[in-house]
Amino acid sequence: MRLTAALVLTLLLAACADSSRPCPHQGKADFAPSGGCLAVVHGKILLIENLARKVSPPGGKSLQGESAQCTAHRETYEEIGLDLVPGRLLHVFDTGFHLYHCQIHAESGQIKPAVLEARRAIWLPVTDVDDVEWRFPGQGAALRTILNTPYQQLEQE
C-alpha cells in the first residue's frame, strides 16, 4: 500500500516538474474557461490521445487570472512537452474552449507526453479528421471547417 502511494506521488510530482514556461503570447489577452492549440505542420495536425484513446487538440482549463492564450501554451507544454506559441483565435466552442492557431517555438524540443495527461501525441493528416474518435462532441466537425481554409495558410501564419 505504501509503495503504491509513493509511486503515485512520484508520478504526480514528475508530471508537474518543469511544467511552467513563460507564456510567449504578446498582445490582447482573451479570458475564457479553457484554451488549446491547433498546430499544423506539413499537412498534419498535432493531437493528443487520452487514456480512453480519444483525441483532441492539446489544451485544458484556465487558471484563475490566466489568459486563454497562456492556458493553451501551458496546457500544451504540460500534456506533450512542446513549447507552442499561440496566435490567432480559430474557434470558440459552446463550452467556451478557445482554440488558437499555434506554432512550434524554434527551441521547443521533442514531444514528451505526460504519463497522467496523455497516452500519446499524434500528427494526424488533415485528410483523416473524420477517421478518429474525438474526445468532445463537435470537435471533428469544427476542425474540418477550420481546415477547409487551405492548411498551407495556417502553416505559414
CSV table of N, CA, C and O in Angstrom, one decimal, residues 14-141:
chain,number,residue,atom,x,y,z
A,14,ALA,N,6.4,14.1,-11.0
A,14,ALA,CA,7.1,14.1,-12.3
A,14,ALA,C,6.3,14.9,-13.3
A,14,ALA,O,6.8,15.6,-14.2
A,15,ALA,N,5.0,14.7,-13.2
A,15,ALA,CA,4.1,15.3,-14.2
A,15,ALA,C,4.1,16.8,-14.0
A,15,ALA,O,3.9,17.6,-15.0
A,16,CYS,N,4.3,17.3,-12.8
A,16,CYS,CA,4.3,18.7,-12.5
A,16,CYS,C,5.7,19.4,-12.7
A,16,CYS,O,5.8,20.6,-12.8
A,17,ALA,N,6.7,18.6,-12.8
A,17,ALA,CA,8.1,19.1,-12.8
A,17,ALA,C,8.3,19.9,-14.1
A,17,ALA,O,7.9,19.4,-15.2
A,18,ASP,N,8.9,21.0,-14.1
A,18,ASP,CA,9.2,21.8,-15.2
A,18,ASP,C,8.0,22.1,-16.1
A,18,ASP,O,8.1,22.2,-17.3
A,19,SER,N,6.8,22.2,-15.5
A,19,SER,CA,5.6,22.5,-16.3
A,19,SER,C,5.4,24.0,-16.5
A,19,SER,O,4.5,24.3,-17.2
A,20,SER,N,6.2,24.8,-15.9
A,20,SER,CA,6.0,26.2,-16.1
A,20,SER,C,7.0,26.8,-17.0
A,20,SER,O,8.2,26.8,-16.7
A,21,ARG,N,6.6,27.3,-18.1
A,21,ARG,CA,7.4,28.1,-19.0
A,21,ARG,C,6.7,29.4,-19.2
A,21,ARG,O,5.5,29.5,-19.1
A,22,PRO,N,7.5,30.4,-19.3
A,22,PRO,CA,6.9,31.8,-19.5
A,22,PRO,C,5.9,31.8,-20.7
A,22,PRO,O,6.3,31.2,-21.8
A,23,CYS,N,4.8,32.3,-20.6
A,23,CYS,CA,3.8,32.4,-21.7
A,23,CYS,C,4.4,33.4,-22.8
A,23,CYS,O,4.7,34.5,-22.5
A,24,PRO,N,4.5,32.9,-24.0
A,24,PRO,CA,5.1,33.7,-25.1
A,24,PRO,C,4.1,34.7,-25.7
A,24,PRO,O,4.5,35.5,-26.6
A,25,HIS,N,2.8,34.6,-25.4
A,25,HIS,CA,1.8,35.4,-26.0
A,25,HIS,C,2.0,36.9,-25.7
A,25,HIS,O,2.2,37.3,-24.6
A,26,GLN,N,2.0,37.7,-26.8
A,26,GLN,CA,2.0,39.1,-26.6
A,26,GLN,C,0.8,39.7,-27.4
A,26,GLN,O,0.4,39.2,-28.4
A,27,GLY,N,0.2,40.6,-26.8
A,27,GLY,CA,-1.0,41.2,-27.4
A,27,GLY,C,-2.2,41.1,-26.4
A,27,GLY,O,-2.0,40.8,-25.3
A,28,LYS,N,-3.3,41.4,-27.0
A,28,LYS,CA,-4.6,41.4,-26.2
A,28,LYS,C,-4.9,40.0,-25.7
A,28,LYS,O,-4.9,39.1,-26.4
A,29,ALA,N,-5.1,40.0,-24.4
A,29,ALA,CA,-5.5,38.7,-23.8
A,29,ALA,C,-6.9,38.4,-23.9
A,29,ALA,O,-7.8,39.3,-23.7
A,30,ASP,N,-7.3,37.2,-24.2
A,30,ASP,CA,-8.6,36.7,-24.1
A,30,ASP,C,-8.8,35.9,-22.8
A,30,ASP,O,-7.9,35.2,-22.4
A,31,PHE,N,-9.9,36.1,-22.1
A,31,PHE,CA,-10.1,35.3,-20.9
A,31,PHE,C,-11.3,34.4,-21.2
A,31,PHE,O,-12.3,34.8,-21.6
A,32,ALA,N,-11.1,33.1,-20.9
A,32,ALA,CA,-12.0,32.1,-21.2
A,32,ALA,C,-11.8,30.9,-20.2
A,32,ALA,O,-10.8,30.8,-19.5
A,33,PRO,N,-12.8,30.1,-20.0
A,33,PRO,CA,-12.7,29.0,-19.1
A,33,PRO,C,-11.6,28.0,-19.5
A,33,PRO,O,-11.0,27.2,-18.6
A,34,SER,N,-11.2,27.9,-20.8
A,34,SER,CA,-10.2,26.9,-21.2
A,34,SER,C,-9.7,27.4,-22.6
A,34,SER,O,-10.3,28.2,-23.3
A,35,GLY,N,-8.5,26.8,-22.9
A,35,GLY,CA,-7.9,27.1,-24.2
A,35,GLY,C,-7.0,26.0,-24.7
A,35,GLY,O,-6.6,25.2,-23.9
A,36,GLY,N,-6.8,26.0,-26.0
A,36,GLY,CA,-5.9,25.0,-26.6
A,36,GLY,C,-5.3,25.4,-27.8
A,36,GLY,O,-5.5,26.5,-28.3
A,37,CYS,N,-4.4,24.6,-28.3
A,37,CYS,CA,-3.6,24.9,-29.5
A,37,CYS,C,-3.9,24.0,-30.7
A,37,CYS,O,-4.1,22.8,-30.5
A,38,LEU,N,-4.0,24.5,-31.9
A,38,LEU,CA,-4.0,23.8,-33.1
A,38,LEU,C,-2.7,24.1,-33.9
A,38,LEU,O,-2.6,25.2,-34.3
A,39,ALA,N,-1.9,23.1,-34.0
A,39,ALA,CA,-0.6,23.3,-34.8
A,39,ALA,C,-0.8,22.4,-36.0
A,39,ALA,O,-1.2,21.3,-36.0
A,40,VAL,N,-0.4,23.0,-37.2
A,40,VAL,CA,-0.5,22.3,-38.5
A,40,VAL,C,0.9,22.4,-39.1
A,40,VAL,O,1.5,23.5,-39.3
A,41,VAL,N,1.5,21.2,-39.3
A,41,VAL,CA,2.9,21.1,-39.9
A,41,VAL,C,2.9,20.1,-41.0
A,41,VAL,O,2.5,18.9,-40.8
A,42,HIS,N,3.3,20.5,-42.2
A,42,HIS,CA,3.3,19.6,-43.3
A,42,HIS,C,2.0,18.8,-43.6
A,42,HIS,O,2.1,17.6,-43.8
A,43,GLY,N,0.9,19.5,-43.4
A,43,GLY,CA,-0.4,18.9,-43.7
A,43,GLY,C,-0.9,18.0,-42.6
A,43,GLY,O,-1.8,17.2,-42.9
A,44,LYS,N,-0.3,18.1,-41.4
A,44,LYS,CA,-0.7,17.2,-40.3
A,44,LYS,C,-1.0,18.1,-39.1
A,44,LYS,O,-0.4,19.1,-38.9
A,45,ILE,N,-2.0,17.7,-38.3
A,45,ILE,CA,-2.4,18.5,-37.1
A,45,ILE,C,-1.9,17.7,-35.9
A,45,ILE,O,-2.0,16.5,-35.8
A,46,LEU,N,-1.5,18.4,-34.9
A,46,LEU,CA,-1.0,17.9,-33.6
A,46,LEU,C,-2.2,17.6,-32.7
A,46,LEU,O,-2.9,18.5,-32.4
A,47,LEU,N,-2.3,16.4,-32.3
A,47,LEU,CA,-3.4,16.0,-31.3
A,47,LEU,C,-2.8,15.2,-30.2
A,47,LEU,O,-1.7,14.6,-30.3
A,48,ILE,N,-3.6,15.1,-29.1
A,48,ILE,CA,-3.2,14.2,-28.1
A,48,ILE,C,-4.3,13.1,-28.0
A,48,ILE,O,-5.4,13.3,-28.3
A,49,GLU,N,-3.8,11.9,-27.7
A,49,GLU,CA,-4.8,10.8,-27.4
A,49,GLU,C,-4.8,10.5,-25.9
A,49,GLU,O,-3.7,10.3,-25.3
A,50,ASN,N,-6.0,10.6,-25.4
A,50,ASN,CA,-6.1,10.4,-23.9
A,50,ASN,C,-6.1,8.9,-23.6
A,50,ASN,O,-6.0,8.1,-24.5
A,51,LEU,N,-6.2,8.6,-22.3
A,51,LEU,CA,-6.1,7.3,-21.9
A,51,LEU,C,-7.3,6.4,-22.4
A,51,LEU,O,-7.2,5.2,-22.5
A,52,ALA,N,-8.4,7.1,-22.7
A,52,ALA,CA,-9.5,6.3,-23.3
A,52,ALA,C,-9.4,6.2,-24.8
A,52,ALA,O,-10.4,5.8,-25.5
A,53,ARG,N,-8.3,6.6,-25.4
A,53,ARG,CA,-8.0,6.5,-26.8
A,53,ARG,C,-8.8,7.5,-27.7
A,53,ARG,O,-9.0,7.2,-28.9
A,54,LYS,N,-9.3,8.6,-27.1
A,54,LYS,CA,-10.0,9.6,-27.8
A,54,LYS,C,-9.0,10.8,-28.0
A,54,LYS,O,-8.2,11.0,-27.2
A,55,VAL,N,-9.2,11.5,-29.2
A,55,VAL,CA,-8.2,12.5,-29.5
A,55,VAL,C,-8.8,13.9,-29.4
A,55,VAL,O,-10.0,14.1,-29.5
A,56,SER,N,-7.9,14.9,-29.2
A,56,SER,CA,-8.3,16.3,-29.2
A,56,SER,C,-7.0,17.1,-29.3
A,56,SER,O,-5.9,16.6,-29.1
A,57,PRO,N,-7.2,18.4,-29.7
A,57,PRO,CA,-6.0,19.3,-29.7
A,57,PRO,C,-5.6,19.4,-28.2
A,57,PRO,O,-6.4,19.3,-27.3
A,58,PRO,N,-4.3,19.7,-28.0
A,58,PRO,CA,-3.9,19.9,-26.6
A,58,PRO,C,-4.5,21.1,-26.0
A,58,PRO,O,-4.6,22.1,-26.7
A,59,GLY,N,-4.9,21.1,-24.7
A,59,GLY,CA,-5.5,22.2,-24.1
A,59,GLY,C,-6.1,21.8,-22.8
A,59,GLY,O,-6.1,20.6,-22.4
A,60,GLY,N,-6.7,22.8,-22.1
A,60,GLY,CA,-7.3,22.5,-20.9
A,60,GLY,C,-7.9,23.7,-20.2
A,60,GLY,O,-8.0,24.8,-20.8
A,61,LYS,N,-8.1,23.5,-18.9
A,61,LYS,CA,-8.8,24.6,-18.0
A,61,LYS,C,-7.8,25.7,-17.7
A,61,LYS,O,-6.7,25.5,-17.3
A,62,SER,N,-8.3,26.9,-17.7
A,62,SER,CA,-7.6,28.1,-17.4
A,62,SER,C,-7.4,28.2,-15.9
A,62,SER,O,-8.3,27.8,-15.1
A,63,LEU,N,-6.3,28.7,-15.4
A,63,LEU,CA,-6.1,29.0,-14.0
A,63,LEU,C,-6.7,30.4,-13.8
A,63,LEU,O,-6.9,31.2,-14.7
A,64,GLN,N,-6.9,30.7,-12.5
A,64,GLN,CA,-7.5,32.0,-12.2
A,64,GLN,C,-6.6,33.1,-12.7
A,64,GLN,O,-5.4,33.1,-12.4
A,65,GLY,N,-7.2,34.0,-13.4
A,65,GLY,CA,-6.5,35.2,-13.9
A,65,GLY,C,-5.6,34.9,-15.2
A,65,GLY,O,-4.9,35.8,-15.7
A,66,GLU,N,-5.6,33.7,-15.6
A,66,GLU,CA,-4.7,33.3,-16.8
A,66,GLU,C,-5.5,33.5,-18.1
A,66,GLU,O,-6.7,33.2,-18.2
A,67,SER,N,-4.8,34.1,-19.1
A,67,SER,CA,-5.5,34.3,-20.4
A,67,SER,C,-5.7,33.0,-21.1
A,67,SER,O,-4.9,32.0,-20.8
A,68,ALA,N,-6.6,32.9,-22.0
A,68,ALA,CA,-6.8,31.7,-22.7
A,68,ALA,C,-5.6,31.3,-23.6
A,68,ALA,O,-5.3,30.1,-23.8
A,69,GLN,N,-4.9,32.3,-24.1
A,69,GLN,CA,-3.7,32.1,-24.9
A,69,GLN,C,-2.6,31.4,-24.0
A,69,GLN,O,-2.0,30.5,-24.4
A,70,CYS,N,-2.5,31.9,-22.8
A,70,CYS,CA,-1.4,31.3,-21.9
A,70,CYS,C,-1.9,29.9,-21.4
A,70,CYS,O,-1.1,29.1,-21.2
A,71,THR,N,-3.2,29.7,-21.3
A,71,THR,CA,-3.7,28.4,-21.0
A,71,THR,C,-3.3,27.4,-22.1
A,71,THR,O,-2.9,26.3,-21.8
A,72,ALA,N,-3.6,27.8,-23.3
A,72,ALA,CA,-3.2,27.0,-24.5
A,72,ALA,C,-1.8,26.6,-24.4
A,72,ALA,O,-1.4,25.5,-24.6
A,73,HIS,N,-0.9,27.6,-24.2
A,73,HIS,CA,0.5,27.4,-24.1
A,73,HIS,C,0.9,26.4,-23.0
A,73,HIS,O,1.6,25.4,-23.2
A,74,ARG,N,0.4,26.7,-21.8
A,74,ARG,CA,0.8,25.9,-20.6
A,74,ARG,C,0.3,24.5,-20.7
A,74,ARG,O,1.0,23.5,-20.4
A,75,GLU,N,-1.0,24.3,-21.1
A,75,GLU,CA,-1.6,23.0,-21.2
A,75,GLU,C,-0.9,22.1,-22.2
A,75,GLU,O,-0.7,21.0,-22.0
A,76,THR,N,-0.5,22.8,-23.4
A,76,THR,CA,0.2,22.0,-24.4
A,76,THR,C,1.5,21.5,-23.9
A,76,THR,O,1.9,20.4,-24.0
A,77,TYR,N,2.2,22.4,-23.2
A,77,TYR,CA,3.5,22.1,-22.6
A,77,TYR,C,3.4,21.0,-21.6
A,77,TYR,O,4.1,20.0,-21.6
A,78,GLU,N,2.4,21.1,-20.7
A,78,GLU,CA,2.2,20.1,-19.7
A,78,GLU,C,1.8,18.7,-20.2
A,78,GLU,O,2.2,17.7,-19.8
A,79,GLU,N,1.0,18.7,-21.3
A,79,GLU,CA,0.5,17.5,-21.8
A,79,GLU,C,1.5,16.8,-22.7
A,79,GLU,O,1.5,15.5,-22.7
A,80,ILE,N,2.2,17.5,-23.6
A,80,ILE,CA,3.1,16.8,-24.5
A,80,ILE,C,4.5,17.4,-24.6
A,80,ILE,O,5.3,16.9,-25.4
A,81,GLY,N,4.8,18.4,-23.7
A,81,GLY,CA,6.2,18.8,-23.7
A,81,GLY,C,6.7,19.7,-24.8
A,81,GLY,O,7.8,20.0,-24.9
A,82,LEU,N,5.8,20.2,-25.6
A,82,LEU,CA,6.1,21.1,-26.7
A,82,LEU,C,5.8,22.5,-26.3
A,82,LEU,O,4.8,22.8,-25.7
A,83,ASP,N,6.7,23.4,-26.7
A,83,ASP,CA,6.6,24.8,-26.4
A,83,ASP,C,6.0,25.5,-27.7
A,83,ASP,O,6.7,25.7,-28.6
A,84,LEU,N,4.6,25.7,-27.6
A,84,LEU,CA,4.0,26.3,-28.8
A,84,LEU,C,3.6,27.8,-28.5
A,84,LEU,O,3.3,28.1,-27.4
A,85,VAL,N,3.6,28.6,-29.5
A,85,VAL,CA,3.3,30.0,-29.4
A,85,VAL,C,1.9,30.2,-30.0
A,85,VAL,O,1.7,30.0,-31.2
A,86,PRO,N,1.0,30.6,-29.1
A,86,PRO,CA,-0.4,30.9,-29.5
A,86,PRO,C,-0.5,32.1,-30.4
A,86,PRO,O,0.1,33.1,-30.1
A,87,GLY,N,-1.3,32.0,-31.4
A,87,GLY,CA,-1.5,33.2,-32.3
A,87,GLY,C,-3.0,33.5,-32.4
A,87,GLY,O,-3.7,33.7,-31.4
A,88,ARG,N,-3.5,33.5,-33.6
A,88,ARG,CA,-4.9,33.9,-34.0
A,88,ARG,C,-5.9,32.9,-33.4
A,88,ARG,O,-5.7,31.7,-33.4
A,89,LEU,N,-7.0,33.4,-32.9
A,89,LEU,CA,-8.1,32.7,-32.4
A,89,LEU,C,-8.8,32.0,-33.6
A,89,LEU,O,-9.2,32.7,-34.5
A,90,LEU,N,-8.9,30.7,-33.6
A,90,LEU,CA,-9.5,30.0,-34.7
A,90,LEU,C,-11.0,29.7,-34.4
A,90,LEU,O,-11.8,29.7,-35.4
A,91,HIS,N,-11.4,29.3,-33.2
A,91,HIS,CA,-12.7,28.9,-32.9
A,91,HIS,C,-13.0,29.0,-31.4
A,91,HIS,O,-12.1,28.7,-30.6
A,92,VAL,N,-14.3,29.3,-31.1
A,92,VAL,CA,-14.7,29.2,-29.7
A,92,VAL,C,-15.8,28.2,-29.7
A,92,VAL,O,-16.9,28.3,-30.4
A,93,PHE,N,-15.6,27.1,-28.9
A,93,PHE,CA,-16.6,26.1,-28.8
A,93,PHE,C,-17.7,26.5,-27.8
A,93,PHE,O,-17.6,27.4,-27.0
A,94,ASP,N,-18.9,25.7,-27.9
A,94,ASP,CA,-20.0,26.0,-27.0
A,94,ASP,C,-19.6,26.0,-25.5
A,94,ASP,O,-20.3,26.7,-24.7
A,95,THR,N,-18.6,25.3,-25.1
A,95,THR,CA,-18.1,25.2,-23.8
A,95,THR,C,-17.3,26.4,-23.3
A,95,THR,O,-17.0,26.5,-22.2
A,96,GLY,N,-17.0,27.3,-24.3
A,96,GLY,CA,-16.1,28.4,-24.0
A,96,GLY,C,-14.6,28.1,-24.3
A,96,GLY,O,-13.8,29.0,-24.2
A,97,PHE,N,-14.3,26.9,-24.7
A,97,PHE,CA,-13.0,26.5,-25.1
A,97,PHE,C,-12.5,27.3,-26.3
A,97,PHE,O,-13.2,27.3,-27.3
A,98,HIS,N,-11.4,28.0,-26.1
A,98,HIS,CA,-10.8,28.9,-27.2
A,98,HIS,C,-9.7,28.1,-27.8
A,98,HIS,O,-8.7,27.7,-27.1
A,99,LEU,N,-9.8,27.9,-29.1
A,99,LEU,CA,-8.8,27.2,-29.9
A,99,LEU,C,-8.0,28.2,-30.7
A,99,LEU,O,-8.5,28.9,-31.5
A,100,TYR,N,-6.7,28.2,-30.5
A,100,TYR,CA,-5.8,29.1,-31.2
A,100,TYR,C,-4.9,28.4,-32.1
A,100,TYR,O,-4.5,27.2,-31.9
A,101,HIS,N,-4.6,29.1,-33.2
A,101,HIS,CA,-3.5,28.6,-34.1
A,101,HIS,C,-2.2,28.8,-33.4
A,101,HIS,O,-1.9,29.9,-32.9
A,102,CYS,N,-1.4,27.7,-33.3
A,102,CYS,CA,-0.1,27.8,-32.6
A,102,CYS,C,1.0,27.3,-33.5
A,102,CYS,O,0.8,26.4,-34.3
A,103,GLN,N,2.1,27.9,-33.3
A,103,GLN,CA,3.3,27.5,-34.0
A,103,GLN,C,4.3,26.9,-33.0
A,103,GLN,O,4.4,27.4,-31.9
A,104,ILE,N,5.1,26.0,-33.4
A,104,ILE,CA,6.1,25.4,-32.6
A,104,ILE,C,7.3,26.4,-32.4
A,104,ILE,O,7.8,26.9,-33.4
A,105,HIS,N,7.6,26.7,-31.2
A,105,HIS,CA,8.7,27.5,-30.9
A,105,HIS,C,10.0,26.9,-31.4
A,105,HIS,O,10.2,25.7,-31.3
A,106,ALA,N,10.9,27.7,-31.9
A,106,ALA,CA,12.2,27.2,-32.5
A,106,ALA,C,13.0,26.3,-31.6
A,106,ALA,O,13.7,25.4,-32.0
A,107,GLU,N,12.9,26.6,-30.3
A,107,GLU,CA,13.7,25.8,-29.3
A,107,GLU,C,12.8,24.9,-28.5
A,107,GLU,O,13.2,24.6,-27.3
A,108,SER,N,11.7,24.4,-29.0
A,108,SER,CA,10.7,23.6,-28.3
A,108,SER,C,11.3,22.3,-27.8
A,108,SER,O,10.9,21.9,-26.7
A,109,GLY,N,12.0,21.6,-28.6
A,109,GLY,CA,12.5,20.3,-28.2
A,109,GLY,C,11.6,19.2,-28.8
A,109,GLY,O,10.8,19.4,-29.7
A,110,GLN,N,11.6,18.0,-28.2
A,110,GLN,CA,10.9,16.9,-28.6
A,110,GLN,C,9.6,16.7,-27.9
A,110,GLN,O,9.4,17.1,-26.7
A,111,ILE,N,8.6,15.9,-28.5
A,111,ILE,CA,7.4,15.6,-27.8
A,111,ILE,C,7.7,14.6,-26.7
A,111,ILE,O,8.4,13.6,-26.9
A,112,LYS,N,7.1,14.9,-25.5
A,112,LYS,CA,7.3,14.0,-24.4
A,112,LYS,C,5.9,14.0,-23.7
A,112,LYS,O,5.7,14.8,-22.7
A,113,PRO,N,5.0,13.1,-24.1
A,113,PRO,CA,3.7,13.1,-23.4
A,113,PRO,C,3.8,12.8,-21.9
A,113,PRO,O,4.6,12.0,-21.5
A,114,ALA,N,3.0,13.6,-21.1
A,114,ALA,CA,3.0,13.4,-19.7
A,114,ALA,C,2.2,12.1,-19.4
A,114,ALA,O,1.1,11.9,-19.9
A,115,VAL,N,2.7,11.3,-18.6
A,115,VAL,CA,2.1,10.0,-18.3
A,115,VAL,C,0.6,10.1,-17.8
A,115,VAL,O,-0.2,9.4,-18.2
A,116,LEU,N,0.3,11.1,-17.0
A,116,LEU,CA,-1.0,11.3,-16.5
A,116,LEU,C,-1.9,12.2,-17.3
A,116,LEU,O,-3.1,12.3,-17.1
A,117,GLU,N,-1.4,12.8,-18.3
A,117,GLU,CA,-2.1,13.7,-19.2
A,117,GLU,C,-2.5,13.1,-20.5
A,117,GLU,O,-3.6,13.4,-21.0
A,118,ALA,N,-1.7,12.3,-21.1
A,118,ALA,CA,-1.9,11.9,-22.5
A,118,ALA,C,-1.3,10.5,-22.7
A,118,ALA,O,-0.2,10.2,-22.2
A,119,ARG,N,-2.0,9.7,-23.5
A,119,ARG,CA,-1.4,8.4,-23.8
A,119,ARG,C,-0.3,8.5,-24.8
A,119,ARG,O,0.7,7.9,-24.7
A,120,ARG,N,-0.5,9.4,-25.8
A,120,ARG,CA,0.5,9.8,-26.8
A,120,ARG,C,0.1,11.0,-27.6
A,120,ARG,O,-1.1,11.4,-27.5
A,121,ALA,N,1.0,11.6,-28.3
A,121,ALA,CA,0.8,12.7,-29.2
A,121,ALA,C,0.8,12.1,-30.6
A,121,ALA,O,1.6,11.2,-30.9
A,122,ILE,N,0.0,12.6,-31.5
A,122,ILE,CA,0.0,12.1,-32.8
A,122,ILE,C,-0.1,13.3,-33.8
A,122,ILE,O,-0.6,14.3,-33.5
A,123,TRP,N,0.5,13.1,-35.0
A,123,TRP,CA,0.4,14.0,-36.1
A,123,TRP,C,-0.6,13.4,-37.1
A,123,TRP,O,-0.3,12.5,-37.8
A,124,LEU,N,-1.8,13.9,-37.1
A,124,LEU,CA,-2.9,13.4,-37.9
A,124,LEU,C,-3.0,14.1,-39.2
A,124,LEU,O,-3.1,15.3,-39.2
A,125,PRO,N,-2.9,13.4,-40.4
A,125,PRO,CA,-3.1,14.1,-41.6
A,125,PRO,C,-4.4,14.8,-41.7
A,125,PRO,O,-5.4,14.3,-41.2
A,126,VAL,N,-4.5,16.1,-42.2
A,126,VAL,CA,-5.7,16.8,-42.2
A,126,VAL,C,-6.8,16.1,-42.9
A,126,VAL,O,-8.0,16.3,-42.6
A,127,THR,N,-6.4,15.2,-43.8
A,127,THR,CA,-7.5,14.5,-44.6
A,127,THR,C,-8.1,13.4,-43.8
A,127,THR,O,-9.1,12.8,-44.2
A,128,ASP,N,-7.6,13.1,-42.6
A,128,ASP,CA,-8.1,12.0,-41.7
A,128,ASP,C,-8.9,12.5,-40.5
A,128,ASP,O,-9.2,11.7,-39.6
A,129,VAL,N,-9.3,13.7,-40.6
A,129,VAL,CA,-10.1,14.3,-39.4
A,129,VAL,C,-11.3,13.5,-39.1
A,129,VAL,O,-11.7,13.4,-37.9
A,130,ASP,N,-12.0,12.9,-40.1
A,130,ASP,CA,-13.2,12.1,-39.8
A,130,ASP,C,-12.9,10.7,-39.5
A,130,ASP,O,-13.9,9.9,-39.2
A,131,ASP,N,-11.7,10.3,-39.4
A,131,ASP,CA,-11.3,8.9,-39.2
A,131,ASP,C,-10.9,8.6,-37.7
A,131,ASP,O,-10.4,7.5,-37.5
A,132,VAL,N,-11.1,9.5,-36.8
A,132,VAL,CA,-10.7,9.3,-35.4
A,132,VAL,C,-11.9,9.5,-34.5
A,132,VAL,O,-12.9,10.1,-34.9
A,133,GLU,N,-11.7,9.0,-33.3
A,133,GLU,CA,-12.8,9.3,-32.3
A,133,GLU,C,-12.4,10.5,-31.4
A,133,GLU,O,-11.4,10.5,-30.8
A,134,TRP,N,-13.2,11.5,-31.5
A,134,TRP,CA,-12.9,12.8,-30.9
A,134,TRP,C,-13.3,12.8,-29.4
A,134,TRP,O,-14.3,12.1,-29.1
A,135,ARG,N,-12.6,13.4,-28.6
A,135,ARG,CA,-12.8,13.5,-27.1
A,135,ARG,C,-14.1,14.2,-26.8
A,135,ARG,O,-14.9,13.8,-25.9
A,136,PHE,N,-14.4,15.2,-27.5
A,136,PHE,CA,-15.6,16.0,-27.2
A,136,PHE,C,-16.5,16.1,-28.5
A,136,PHE,O,-16.0,16.2,-29.6
A,137,PRO,N,-17.8,16.1,-28.3
A,137,PRO,CA,-18.7,16.2,-29.5
A,137,PRO,C,-18.5,17.5,-30.2
A,137,PRO,O,-18.3,18.6,-29.6
A,138,GLY,N,-18.5,17.4,-31.5
A,138,GLY,CA,-18.3,18.6,-32.3
A,138,GLY,C,-16.9,19.0,-32.7
A,138,GLY,O,-16.7,19.9,-33.5
A,139,GLN,N,-15.9,18.4,-32.0
A,139,GLN,CA,-14.5,18.8,-32.3
A,139,GLN,C,-14.1,18.5,-33.7
A,139,GLN,O,-13.6,19.3,-34.4
A,140,GLY,N,-14.5,17.3,-34.2
A,140,GLY,CA,-14.1,16.9,-35.5
A,140,GLY,C,-14.7,17.8,-36.6
A,140,GLY,O,-14.0,18.3,-37.5
A,141,ALA,N,-16.0,18.1,-36.4
A,141,ALA,CA,-16.7,19.0,-37.4
A,141,ALA,C,-16.1,20.4,-37.4
A,141,ALA,O,-15.9,21.0,-38.4
